mmCIF file of C-alpha atoms and ligand atoms in Angstrom:
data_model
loop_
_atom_site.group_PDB
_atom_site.id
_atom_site.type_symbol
_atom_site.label_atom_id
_atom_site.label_comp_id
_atom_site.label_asym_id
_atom_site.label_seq_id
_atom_site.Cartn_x
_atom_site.Cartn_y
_atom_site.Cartn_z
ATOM 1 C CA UNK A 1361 94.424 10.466 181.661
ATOM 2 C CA UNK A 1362 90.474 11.359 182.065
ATOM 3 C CA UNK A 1363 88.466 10.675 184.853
ATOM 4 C CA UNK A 1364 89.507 7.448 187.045
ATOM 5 C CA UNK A 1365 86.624 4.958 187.463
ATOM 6 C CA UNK A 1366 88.666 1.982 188.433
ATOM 7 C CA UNK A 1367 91.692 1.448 190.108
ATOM 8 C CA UNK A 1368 93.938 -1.597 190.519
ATOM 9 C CA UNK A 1369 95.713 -2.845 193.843
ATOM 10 C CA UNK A 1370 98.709 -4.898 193.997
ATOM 11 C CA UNK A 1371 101.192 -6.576 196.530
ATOM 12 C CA UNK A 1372 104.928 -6.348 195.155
ATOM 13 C CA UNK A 1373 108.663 -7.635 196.615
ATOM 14 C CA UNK A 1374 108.475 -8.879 200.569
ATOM 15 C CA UNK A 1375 105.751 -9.505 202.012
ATOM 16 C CA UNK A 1376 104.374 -7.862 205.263
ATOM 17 C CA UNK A 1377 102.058 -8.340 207.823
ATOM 18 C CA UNK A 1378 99.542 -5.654 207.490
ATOM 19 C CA UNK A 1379 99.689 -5.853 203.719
ATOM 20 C CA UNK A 1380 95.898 -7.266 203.695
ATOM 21 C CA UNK A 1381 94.549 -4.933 205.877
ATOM 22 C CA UNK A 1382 95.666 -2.653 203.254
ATOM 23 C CA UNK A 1383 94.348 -4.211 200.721
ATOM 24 C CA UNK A 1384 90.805 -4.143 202.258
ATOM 25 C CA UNK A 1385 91.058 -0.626 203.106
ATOM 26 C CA UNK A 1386 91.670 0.389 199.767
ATOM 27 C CA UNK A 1387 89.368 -1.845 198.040
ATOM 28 C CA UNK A 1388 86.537 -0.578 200.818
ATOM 29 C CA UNK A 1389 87.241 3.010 199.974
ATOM 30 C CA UNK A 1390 87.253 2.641 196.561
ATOM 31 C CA UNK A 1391 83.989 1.336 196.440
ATOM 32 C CA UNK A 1392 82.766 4.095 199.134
ATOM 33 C CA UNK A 1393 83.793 6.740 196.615
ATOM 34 C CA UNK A 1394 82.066 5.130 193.692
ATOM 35 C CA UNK A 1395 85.208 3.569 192.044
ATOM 36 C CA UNK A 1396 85.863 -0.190 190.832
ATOM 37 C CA UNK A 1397 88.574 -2.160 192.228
ATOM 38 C CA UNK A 1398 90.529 -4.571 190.612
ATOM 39 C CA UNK A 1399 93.180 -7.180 192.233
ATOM 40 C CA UNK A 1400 96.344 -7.727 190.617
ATOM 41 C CA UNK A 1401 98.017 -10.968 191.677
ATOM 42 C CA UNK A 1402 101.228 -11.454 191.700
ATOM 43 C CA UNK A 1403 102.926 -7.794 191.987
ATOM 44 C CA UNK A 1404 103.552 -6.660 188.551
ATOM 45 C CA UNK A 1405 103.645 -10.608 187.210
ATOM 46 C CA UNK A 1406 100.643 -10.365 187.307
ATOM 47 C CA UNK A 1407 99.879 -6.996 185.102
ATOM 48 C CA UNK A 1408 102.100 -8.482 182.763
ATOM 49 C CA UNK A 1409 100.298 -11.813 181.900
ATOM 50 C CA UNK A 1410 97.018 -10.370 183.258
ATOM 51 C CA UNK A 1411 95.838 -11.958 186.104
ATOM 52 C CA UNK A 1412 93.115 -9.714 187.084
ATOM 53 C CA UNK A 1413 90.005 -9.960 188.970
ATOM 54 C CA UNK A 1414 87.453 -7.601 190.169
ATOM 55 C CA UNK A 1415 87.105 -7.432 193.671
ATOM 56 C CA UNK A 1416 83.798 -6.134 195.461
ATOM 57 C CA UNK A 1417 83.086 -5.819 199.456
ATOM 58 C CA UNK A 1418 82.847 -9.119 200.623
ATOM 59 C CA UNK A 1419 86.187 -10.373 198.801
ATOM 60 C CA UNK A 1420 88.235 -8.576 201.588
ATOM 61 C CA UNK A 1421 86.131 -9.933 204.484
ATOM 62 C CA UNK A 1422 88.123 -11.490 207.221
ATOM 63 C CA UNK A 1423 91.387 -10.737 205.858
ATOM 64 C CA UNK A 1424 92.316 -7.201 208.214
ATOM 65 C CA UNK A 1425 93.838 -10.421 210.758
ATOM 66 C CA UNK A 1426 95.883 -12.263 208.332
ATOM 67 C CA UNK A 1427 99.445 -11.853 207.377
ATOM 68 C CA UNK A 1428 100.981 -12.455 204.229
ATOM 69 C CA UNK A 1429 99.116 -10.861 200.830
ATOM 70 C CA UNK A 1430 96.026 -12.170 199.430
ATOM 71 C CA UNK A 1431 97.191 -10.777 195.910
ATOM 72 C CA UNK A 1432 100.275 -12.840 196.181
ATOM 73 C CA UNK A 1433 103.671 -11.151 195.814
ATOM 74 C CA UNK A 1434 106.665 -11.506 193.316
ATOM 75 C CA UNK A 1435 110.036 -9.653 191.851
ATOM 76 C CA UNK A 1436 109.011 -9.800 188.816
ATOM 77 C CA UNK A 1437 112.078 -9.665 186.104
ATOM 78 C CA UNK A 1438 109.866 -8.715 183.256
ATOM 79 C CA UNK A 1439 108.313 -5.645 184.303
ATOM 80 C CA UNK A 1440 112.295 -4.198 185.115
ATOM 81 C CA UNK A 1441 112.089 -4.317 181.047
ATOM 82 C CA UNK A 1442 110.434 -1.485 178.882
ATOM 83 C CA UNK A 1443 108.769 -4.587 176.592
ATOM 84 C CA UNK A 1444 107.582 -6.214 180.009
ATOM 85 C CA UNK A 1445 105.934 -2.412 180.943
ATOM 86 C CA UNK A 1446 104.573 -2.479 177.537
ATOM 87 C CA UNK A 1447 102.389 -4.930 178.043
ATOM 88 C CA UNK A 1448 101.325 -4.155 181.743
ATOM 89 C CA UNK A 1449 99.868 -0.961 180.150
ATOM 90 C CA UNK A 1450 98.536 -2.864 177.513
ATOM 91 C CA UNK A 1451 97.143 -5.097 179.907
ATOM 92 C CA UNK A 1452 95.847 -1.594 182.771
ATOM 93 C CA UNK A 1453 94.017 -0.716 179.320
ATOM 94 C CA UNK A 1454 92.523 -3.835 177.932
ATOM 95 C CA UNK A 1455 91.128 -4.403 181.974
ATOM 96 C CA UNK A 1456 89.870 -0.446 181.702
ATOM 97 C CA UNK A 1457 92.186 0.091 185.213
ATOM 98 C CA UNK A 1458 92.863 3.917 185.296
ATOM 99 C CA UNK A 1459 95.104 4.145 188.141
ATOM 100 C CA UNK A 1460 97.188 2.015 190.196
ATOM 101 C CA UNK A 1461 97.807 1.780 193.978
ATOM 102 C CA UNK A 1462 101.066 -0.391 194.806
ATOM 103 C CA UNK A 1463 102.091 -1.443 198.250
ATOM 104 C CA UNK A 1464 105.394 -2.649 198.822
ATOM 105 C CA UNK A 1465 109.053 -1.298 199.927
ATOM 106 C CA UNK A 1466 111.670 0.457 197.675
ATOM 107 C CA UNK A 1467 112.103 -1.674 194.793
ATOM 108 C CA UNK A 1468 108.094 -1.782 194.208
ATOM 109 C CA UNK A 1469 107.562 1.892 194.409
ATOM 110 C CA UNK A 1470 110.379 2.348 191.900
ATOM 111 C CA UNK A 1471 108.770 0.043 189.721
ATOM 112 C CA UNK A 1472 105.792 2.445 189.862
ATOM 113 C CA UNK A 1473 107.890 5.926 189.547
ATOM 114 C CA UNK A 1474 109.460 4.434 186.452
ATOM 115 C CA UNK A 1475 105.684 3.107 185.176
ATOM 116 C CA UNK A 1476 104.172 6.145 186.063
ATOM 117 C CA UNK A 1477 106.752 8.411 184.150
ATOM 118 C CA UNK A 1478 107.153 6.232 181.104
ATOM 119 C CA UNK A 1479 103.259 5.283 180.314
ATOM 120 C CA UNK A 1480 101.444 8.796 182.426
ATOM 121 C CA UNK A 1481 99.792 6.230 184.529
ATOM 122 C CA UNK A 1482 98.595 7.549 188.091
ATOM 123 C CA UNK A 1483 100.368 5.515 190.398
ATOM 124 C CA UNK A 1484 100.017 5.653 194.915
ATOM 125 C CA UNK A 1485 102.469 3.852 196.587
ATOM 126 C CA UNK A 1486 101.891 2.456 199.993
ATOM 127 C CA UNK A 1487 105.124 1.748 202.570
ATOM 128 C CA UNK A 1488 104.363 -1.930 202.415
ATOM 129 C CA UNK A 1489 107.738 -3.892 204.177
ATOM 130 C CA UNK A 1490 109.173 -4.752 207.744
ATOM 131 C CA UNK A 1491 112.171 -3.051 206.863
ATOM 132 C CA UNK A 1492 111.087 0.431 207.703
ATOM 133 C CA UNK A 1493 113.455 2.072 205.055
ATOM 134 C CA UNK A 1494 111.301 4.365 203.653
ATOM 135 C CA UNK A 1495 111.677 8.221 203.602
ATOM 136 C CA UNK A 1496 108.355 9.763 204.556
ATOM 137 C CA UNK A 1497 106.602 7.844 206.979
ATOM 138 C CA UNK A 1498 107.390 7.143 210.460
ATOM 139 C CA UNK A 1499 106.917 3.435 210.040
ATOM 140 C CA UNK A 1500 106.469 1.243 207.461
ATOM 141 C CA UNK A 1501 103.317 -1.783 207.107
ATOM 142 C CA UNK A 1502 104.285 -4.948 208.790
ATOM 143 C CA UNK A 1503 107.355 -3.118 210.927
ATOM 144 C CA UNK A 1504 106.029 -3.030 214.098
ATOM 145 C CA UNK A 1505 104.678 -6.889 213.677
ATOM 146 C CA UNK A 1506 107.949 -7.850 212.776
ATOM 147 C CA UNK A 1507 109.544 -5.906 215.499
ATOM 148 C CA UNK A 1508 107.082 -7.746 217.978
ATOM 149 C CA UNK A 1509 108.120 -11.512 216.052
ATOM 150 C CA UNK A 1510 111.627 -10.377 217.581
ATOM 151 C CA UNK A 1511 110.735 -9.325 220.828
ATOM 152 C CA UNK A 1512 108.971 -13.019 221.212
ATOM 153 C CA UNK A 1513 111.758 -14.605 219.716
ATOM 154 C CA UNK A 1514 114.732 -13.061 221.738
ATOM 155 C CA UNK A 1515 112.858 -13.406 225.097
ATOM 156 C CA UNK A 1516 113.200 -16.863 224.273
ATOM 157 C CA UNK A 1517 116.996 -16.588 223.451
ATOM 158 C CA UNK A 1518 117.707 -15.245 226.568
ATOM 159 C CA UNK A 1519 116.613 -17.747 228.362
ATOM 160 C CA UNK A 1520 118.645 -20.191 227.204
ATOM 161 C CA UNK A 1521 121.296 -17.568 226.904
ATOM 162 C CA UNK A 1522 121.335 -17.018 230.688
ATOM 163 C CA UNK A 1523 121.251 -20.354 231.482
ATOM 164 C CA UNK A 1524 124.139 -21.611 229.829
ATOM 165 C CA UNK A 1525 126.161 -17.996 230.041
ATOM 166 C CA UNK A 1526 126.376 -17.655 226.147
ATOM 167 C CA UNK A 1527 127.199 -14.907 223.767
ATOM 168 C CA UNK A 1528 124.401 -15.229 221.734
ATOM 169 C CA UNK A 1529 124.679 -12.702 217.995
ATOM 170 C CA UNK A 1530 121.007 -13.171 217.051
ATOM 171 C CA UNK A 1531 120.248 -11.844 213.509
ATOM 172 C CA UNK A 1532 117.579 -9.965 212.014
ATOM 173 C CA UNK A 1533 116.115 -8.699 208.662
ATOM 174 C CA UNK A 1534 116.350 -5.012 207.706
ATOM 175 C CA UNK A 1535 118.280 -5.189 204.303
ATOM 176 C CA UNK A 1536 120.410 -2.394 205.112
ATOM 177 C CA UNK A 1537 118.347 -0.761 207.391
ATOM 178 C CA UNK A 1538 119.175 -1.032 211.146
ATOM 179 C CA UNK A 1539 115.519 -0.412 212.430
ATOM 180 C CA UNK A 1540 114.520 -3.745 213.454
ATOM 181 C CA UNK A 1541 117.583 -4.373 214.689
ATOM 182 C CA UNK A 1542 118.558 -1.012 216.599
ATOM 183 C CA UNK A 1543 115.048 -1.041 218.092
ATOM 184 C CA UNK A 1544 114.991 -4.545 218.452
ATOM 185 C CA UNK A 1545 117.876 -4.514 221.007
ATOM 186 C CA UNK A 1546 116.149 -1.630 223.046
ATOM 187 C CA UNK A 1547 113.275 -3.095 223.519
ATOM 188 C CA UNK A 1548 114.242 -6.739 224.258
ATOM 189 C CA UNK A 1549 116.722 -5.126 226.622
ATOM 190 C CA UNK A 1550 119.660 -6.854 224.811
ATOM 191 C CA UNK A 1551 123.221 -5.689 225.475
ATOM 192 C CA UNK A 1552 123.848 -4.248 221.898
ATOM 193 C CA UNK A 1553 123.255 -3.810 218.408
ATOM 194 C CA UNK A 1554 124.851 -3.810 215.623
ATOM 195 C CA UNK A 1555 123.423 -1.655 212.774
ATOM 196 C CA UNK A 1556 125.083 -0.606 209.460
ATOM 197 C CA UNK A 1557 124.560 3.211 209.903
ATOM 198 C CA UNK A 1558 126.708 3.130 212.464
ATOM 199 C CA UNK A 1559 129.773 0.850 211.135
ATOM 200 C CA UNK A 1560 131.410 3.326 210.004
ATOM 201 C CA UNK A 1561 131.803 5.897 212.869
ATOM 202 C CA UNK A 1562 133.500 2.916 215.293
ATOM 203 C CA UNK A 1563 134.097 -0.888 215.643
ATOM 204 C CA UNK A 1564 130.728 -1.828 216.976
ATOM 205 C CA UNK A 1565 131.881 -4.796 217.554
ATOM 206 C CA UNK A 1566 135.146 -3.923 219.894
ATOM 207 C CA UNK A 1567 133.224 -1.230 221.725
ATOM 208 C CA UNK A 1568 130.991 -3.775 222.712
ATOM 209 C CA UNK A 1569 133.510 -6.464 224.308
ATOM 210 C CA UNK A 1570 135.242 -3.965 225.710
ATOM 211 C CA UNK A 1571 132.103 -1.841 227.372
ATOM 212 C CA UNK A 1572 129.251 -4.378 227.566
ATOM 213 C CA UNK A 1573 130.243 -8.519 227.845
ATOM 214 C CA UNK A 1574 133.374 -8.235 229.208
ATOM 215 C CA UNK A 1575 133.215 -6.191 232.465
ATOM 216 C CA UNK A 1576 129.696 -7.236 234.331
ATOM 217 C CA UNK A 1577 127.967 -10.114 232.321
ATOM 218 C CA UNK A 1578 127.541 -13.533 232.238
ATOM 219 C CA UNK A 1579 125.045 -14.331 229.462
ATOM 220 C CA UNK A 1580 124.848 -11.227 226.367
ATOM 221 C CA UNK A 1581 122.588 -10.823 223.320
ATOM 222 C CA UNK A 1582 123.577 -8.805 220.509
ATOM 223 C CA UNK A 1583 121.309 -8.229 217.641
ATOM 224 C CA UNK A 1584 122.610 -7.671 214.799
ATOM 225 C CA UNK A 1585 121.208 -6.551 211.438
ATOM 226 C CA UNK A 1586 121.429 -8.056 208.399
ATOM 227 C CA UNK A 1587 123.611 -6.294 206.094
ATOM 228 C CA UNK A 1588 126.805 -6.273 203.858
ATOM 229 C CA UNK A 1589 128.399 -3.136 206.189
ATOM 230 C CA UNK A 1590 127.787 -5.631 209.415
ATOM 231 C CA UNK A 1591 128.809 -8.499 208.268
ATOM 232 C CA UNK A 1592 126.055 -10.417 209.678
ATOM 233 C CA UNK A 1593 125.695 -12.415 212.978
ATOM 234 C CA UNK A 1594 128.395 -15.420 211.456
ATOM 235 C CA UNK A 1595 130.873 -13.410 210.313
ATOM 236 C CA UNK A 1596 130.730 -11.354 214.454
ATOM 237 C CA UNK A 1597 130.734 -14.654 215.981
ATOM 238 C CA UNK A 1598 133.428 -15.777 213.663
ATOM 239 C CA UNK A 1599 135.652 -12.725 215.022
ATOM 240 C CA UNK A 1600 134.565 -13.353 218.351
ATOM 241 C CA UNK A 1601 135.728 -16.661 218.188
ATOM 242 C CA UNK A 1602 139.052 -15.980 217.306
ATOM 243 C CA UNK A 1603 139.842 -13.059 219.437
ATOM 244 C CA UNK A 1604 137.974 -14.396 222.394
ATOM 245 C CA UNK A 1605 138.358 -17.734 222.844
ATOM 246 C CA UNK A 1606 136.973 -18.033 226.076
ATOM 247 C CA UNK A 1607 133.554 -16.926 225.402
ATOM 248 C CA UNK A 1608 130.845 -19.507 224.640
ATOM 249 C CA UNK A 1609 129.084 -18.290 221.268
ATOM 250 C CA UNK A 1610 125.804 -18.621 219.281
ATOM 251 C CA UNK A 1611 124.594 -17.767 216.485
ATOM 252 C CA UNK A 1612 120.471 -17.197 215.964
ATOM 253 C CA UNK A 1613 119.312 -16.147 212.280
ATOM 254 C CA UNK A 1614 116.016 -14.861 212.709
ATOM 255 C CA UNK A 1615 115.267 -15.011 209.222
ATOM 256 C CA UNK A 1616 112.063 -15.272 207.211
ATOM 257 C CA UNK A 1617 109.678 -15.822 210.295
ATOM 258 C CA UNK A 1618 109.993 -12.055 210.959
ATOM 259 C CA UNK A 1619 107.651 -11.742 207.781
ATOM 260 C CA UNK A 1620 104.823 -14.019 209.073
ATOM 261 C CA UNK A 1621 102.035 -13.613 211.689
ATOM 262 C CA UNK A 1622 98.727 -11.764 212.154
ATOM 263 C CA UNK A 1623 99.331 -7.628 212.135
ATOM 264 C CA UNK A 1624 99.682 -5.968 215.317
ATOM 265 C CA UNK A 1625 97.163 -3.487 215.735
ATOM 266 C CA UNK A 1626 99.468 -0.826 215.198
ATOM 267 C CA UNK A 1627 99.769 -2.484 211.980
ATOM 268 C CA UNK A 1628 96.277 -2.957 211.072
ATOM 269 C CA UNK A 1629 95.474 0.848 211.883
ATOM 270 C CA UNK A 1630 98.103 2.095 209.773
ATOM 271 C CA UNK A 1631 97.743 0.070 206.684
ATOM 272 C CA UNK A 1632 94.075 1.218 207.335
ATOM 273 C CA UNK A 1633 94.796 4.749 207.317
ATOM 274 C CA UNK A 1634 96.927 4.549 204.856
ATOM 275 C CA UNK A 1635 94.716 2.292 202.217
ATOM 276 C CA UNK A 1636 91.954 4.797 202.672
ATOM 277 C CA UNK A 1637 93.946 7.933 202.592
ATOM 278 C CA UNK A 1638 95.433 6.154 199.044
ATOM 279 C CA UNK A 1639 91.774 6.946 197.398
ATOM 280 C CA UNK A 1640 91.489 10.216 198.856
ATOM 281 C CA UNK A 1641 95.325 11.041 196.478
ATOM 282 C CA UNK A 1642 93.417 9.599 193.832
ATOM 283 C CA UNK A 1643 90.325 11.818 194.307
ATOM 284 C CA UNK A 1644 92.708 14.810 194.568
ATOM 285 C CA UNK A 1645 94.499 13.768 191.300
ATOM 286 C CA UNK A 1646 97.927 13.041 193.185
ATOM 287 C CA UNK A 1647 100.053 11.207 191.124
ATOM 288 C CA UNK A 1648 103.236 9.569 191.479
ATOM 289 C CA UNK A 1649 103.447 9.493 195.607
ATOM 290 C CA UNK A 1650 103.623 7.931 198.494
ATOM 291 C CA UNK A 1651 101.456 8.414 200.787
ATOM 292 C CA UNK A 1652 102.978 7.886 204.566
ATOM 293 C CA UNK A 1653 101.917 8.833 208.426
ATOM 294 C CA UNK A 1654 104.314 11.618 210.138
ATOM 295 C CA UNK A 1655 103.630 12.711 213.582
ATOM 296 C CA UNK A 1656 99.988 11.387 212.923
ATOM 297 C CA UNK A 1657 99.317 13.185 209.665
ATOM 298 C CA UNK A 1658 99.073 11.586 206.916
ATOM 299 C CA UNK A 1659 101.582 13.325 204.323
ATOM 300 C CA UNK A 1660 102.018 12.311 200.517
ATOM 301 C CA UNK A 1661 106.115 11.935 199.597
ATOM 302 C CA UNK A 1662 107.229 12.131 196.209
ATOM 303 C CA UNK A 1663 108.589 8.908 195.019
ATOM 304 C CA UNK A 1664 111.713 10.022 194.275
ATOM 305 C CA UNK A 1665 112.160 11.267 197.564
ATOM 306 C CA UNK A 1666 110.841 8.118 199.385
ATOM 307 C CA UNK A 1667 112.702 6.113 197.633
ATOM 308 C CA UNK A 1668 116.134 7.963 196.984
ATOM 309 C CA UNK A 1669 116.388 9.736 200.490
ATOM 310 C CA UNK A 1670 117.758 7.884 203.452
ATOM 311 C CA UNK A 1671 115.580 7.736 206.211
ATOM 312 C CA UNK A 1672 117.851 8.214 209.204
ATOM 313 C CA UNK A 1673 118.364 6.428 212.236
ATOM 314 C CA UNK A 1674 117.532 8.156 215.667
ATOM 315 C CA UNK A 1675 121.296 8.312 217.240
ATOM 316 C CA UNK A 1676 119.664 9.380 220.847
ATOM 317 C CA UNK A 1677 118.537 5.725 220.516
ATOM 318 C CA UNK A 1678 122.048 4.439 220.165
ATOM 319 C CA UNK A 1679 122.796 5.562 223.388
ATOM 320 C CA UNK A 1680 119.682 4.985 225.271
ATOM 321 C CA UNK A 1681 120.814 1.413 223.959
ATOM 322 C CA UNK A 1682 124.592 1.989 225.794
ATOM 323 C CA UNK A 1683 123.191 4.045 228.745
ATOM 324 C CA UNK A 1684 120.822 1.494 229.683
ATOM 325 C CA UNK A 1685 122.602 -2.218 228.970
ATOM 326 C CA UNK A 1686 125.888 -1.577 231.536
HETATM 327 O O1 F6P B 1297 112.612 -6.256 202.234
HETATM 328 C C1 F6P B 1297 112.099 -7.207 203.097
HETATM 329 C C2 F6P B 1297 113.073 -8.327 203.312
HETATM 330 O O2 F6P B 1297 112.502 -9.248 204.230
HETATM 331 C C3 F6P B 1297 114.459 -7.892 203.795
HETATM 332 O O3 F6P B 1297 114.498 -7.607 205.172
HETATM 333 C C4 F6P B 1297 115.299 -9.082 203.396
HETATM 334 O O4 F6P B 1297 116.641 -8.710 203.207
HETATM 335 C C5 F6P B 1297 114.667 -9.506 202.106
HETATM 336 O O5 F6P B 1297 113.335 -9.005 202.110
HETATM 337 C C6 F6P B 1297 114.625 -10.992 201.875
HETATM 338 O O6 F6P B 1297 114.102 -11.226 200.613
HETATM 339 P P1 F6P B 1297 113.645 -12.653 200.095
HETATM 340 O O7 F6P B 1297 112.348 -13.010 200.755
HETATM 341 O O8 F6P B 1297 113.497 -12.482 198.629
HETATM 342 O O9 F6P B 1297 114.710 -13.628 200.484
#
C-alpha cells in the first residue's frame, strides 16, 4: 500500500450515541491533514454494493449533538464471505479509498482484522457501542450516554417501585457484558445487580433475597444484564415468583431506548479524541488497531487483543454495590 490520500469512514453493528461525533472528528482531521474523506453507508453493505460519497467540512456540521449514525449501520451477511470482501476491495479501489477507519463494537472490528489481513488494507478501529466490552479503552462511544438513559429511566422505576412496595428486575443491554448493568445499579443506588461475570462464583440471585429484599426493604430494584449466563430479568422474576410468593414482582426491559439520545459530553469528547487521534495512526502508518483512551492517553490496541481479550469487570465495585445497598 503507497501513500494514503483518502480514507473511508464507516458505522457498523449497534448503533451508539457518540458515533457522529466521531464521524465528524475524523472527517475534520482528515481534511486538516490534507487527506480526502469518503462516507460509507451502511457498515460494510455499503462497501459491498458501493454506496459511497465524498464528504467535505460542512457535511458533518451539526451532527457532534445527534445520536444514532449518519452513515447508517448494518450486519451485513455478505461481507462475513471472502466473495462479499472481494468486492468491498474491489469497490475501496474503484472509489481510490486507501485506508479505512471503522467504528463499531467487536463484531465490526473483526470484520476489519479479517479485511485488513486478507486484502493488506490499513484498517483503525474505533470502540463504537454502549456495551463497553472492549479490551483497550476505558470506555467505549455511546457507554456513558447509555449508562445516563438508565439512570433516567430507573429513577423513574423507583418511584413507582416505592410506592406500590414492588420487586422490580429491570433489564438492560450489555450483550454479555455486565457494565451497564453493574454500574448501572451503583449509580441509581439500586439494591443489586446481576451481571454474568459474576454467575458463576455464587447464586446472585439467592444472595440477594437473602442479604438485600428480605431483611430491611419494602420496595427493591435489581438490574440485571442481559445475557444467556443471567438469564435475563423474566427468567429472575420467574424464580422469584415461585420461591417467593409473597413478593409483588415486575419486570422492566430497558431495551433498545438505551441506544438513542443526544451524546453526553463525555461522549462527544471521547469520540472526538478518538476520531482525531484515528488520522494521527494513519499518519504514523498504524495498521490493523484500535485506537482507545486509558487513564487519559490515548493508546492503540491490536485488534486481536481488543477483540479476543476480556475486558474485566472491577470486583471492588461489586461490593461497593453490597456495602452500600443494606
Ligand atoms: O452491541 C450493542 C447491543 O445493543 C447489545 O447490547 C444488544 O445485545 C444488541 O446490540 C442488540 O442488537 P440488535 O439491535 O441487533 O437487536
Amino acid at each position: 500500500m503507497g501513500v494514503i490520500k483518502c480514507i473511508g469512514i464507516l458505522t457498523s453493528g449497534g448503533d451508539a450515541p457518540g458515533m457522529n461525533a466521531a464521524i465528524r472528528a475524523v472527517t475534520r482531521a482528515a481534511i486538516y491533514n490534507g487527506l480526502k474523506v469518503k462516507g460509507i453507508y451502511r457498515g460494510y453493505k455499503g462497501l459491498v454494493t458501493g454506496e459511497i460519497k465524498e464528504f467535505k467540512s460542512q457535511d458533518v456540521s451539526n451532527i457532534i449533538q445527534l445520536g444514532g449514525t449518519i452513515l447508517k449501520t448494518a450486519r451485513c451477511q455478505e461481507f462475513m464471505t471472502y466473495e462479499g470482501r472481494q468486492v468491498a476491495y474491489d469497490n475501496m479501489k474503484k472509489e481510490e479509498i486507501d485506508a479505512l477507519v471503522v467504528i463499531g463494537g467487536d463484531g465490526s472490528l473483526t470484520g476489519a482484522r479479517i479485511f485488513a489481513q486478507e486484502f493488506d488494507v490499513p484498517c483503525i478501529g474505533l470502540p463504537g457501542t454502549i456495551d463497553n466490552d472492549l479490551y483497550g479503552t476505558d470506555t467505549t462511544i455511546g457507554y456513558d450516554t447509555a449508562l445516563n438513559t438508565i439512570l433516567d429511566a430507573v429513577d423513574k422505576i423507583r418511584d413507582t417501585a416505592t410506592s406500590h412496595e414492588r420487586l422490580f428486575f429491570v433489564e438492560v443491554m450489555g450483550r454479555d457484558a455486565g457494565f451497564l448493568a453493574l454500574n448501572g445499579a451503583i449509580a441509581s443506588g439500586a439494591e443489586a445487580a446481576i451481571i454474568p461475570e459474576c454467575s458463576t462464583e455464587v447464586d446472585q440471585l439467592e444472595e440477594f433475597i437473602k442479604n438485600g429484599f428480605r431483611k430491611s426493604k419494602n420496595s427493591s430494584i435489581v438490574l440485571v444484564a442481559e445475557s444467556e449466563i443471567t438469564g435475563g430479568a423474566m427468567h429472575l422474576a420467574e424464580r422469584v415468583k415461585n420461591e417467593f410468593p409473597e413478593y409483588d414482582v415486575r419486570v422492566t426491559i430497558l431495551g433498545h431506548l438505551q441506544r438513542g439520545g443526544s451524546p453526553s459530553a463525555h461522549d462527544r469528547i471521547l469520540a472526538s479524541r478518538l476520531g482525531a487521534a484515528s488520522i494521527d495512526a494513519i499518519m504514523e502508518d498504524q495498521r490493523n488497531v484500535m485506537i482507545g483512551i486509558e487513564h487519559d492517553q490515548i493508546v492503540y490496541i491490536p485488534f486481536s487483543k481488543a477483540i479476543k481479550k476480556d475486558k474485566p469487570i472491577n470486583k471492588d465495585l461489586v461490593n461497593v454495590l453490597k456495602e452500600l445497598s443494606i
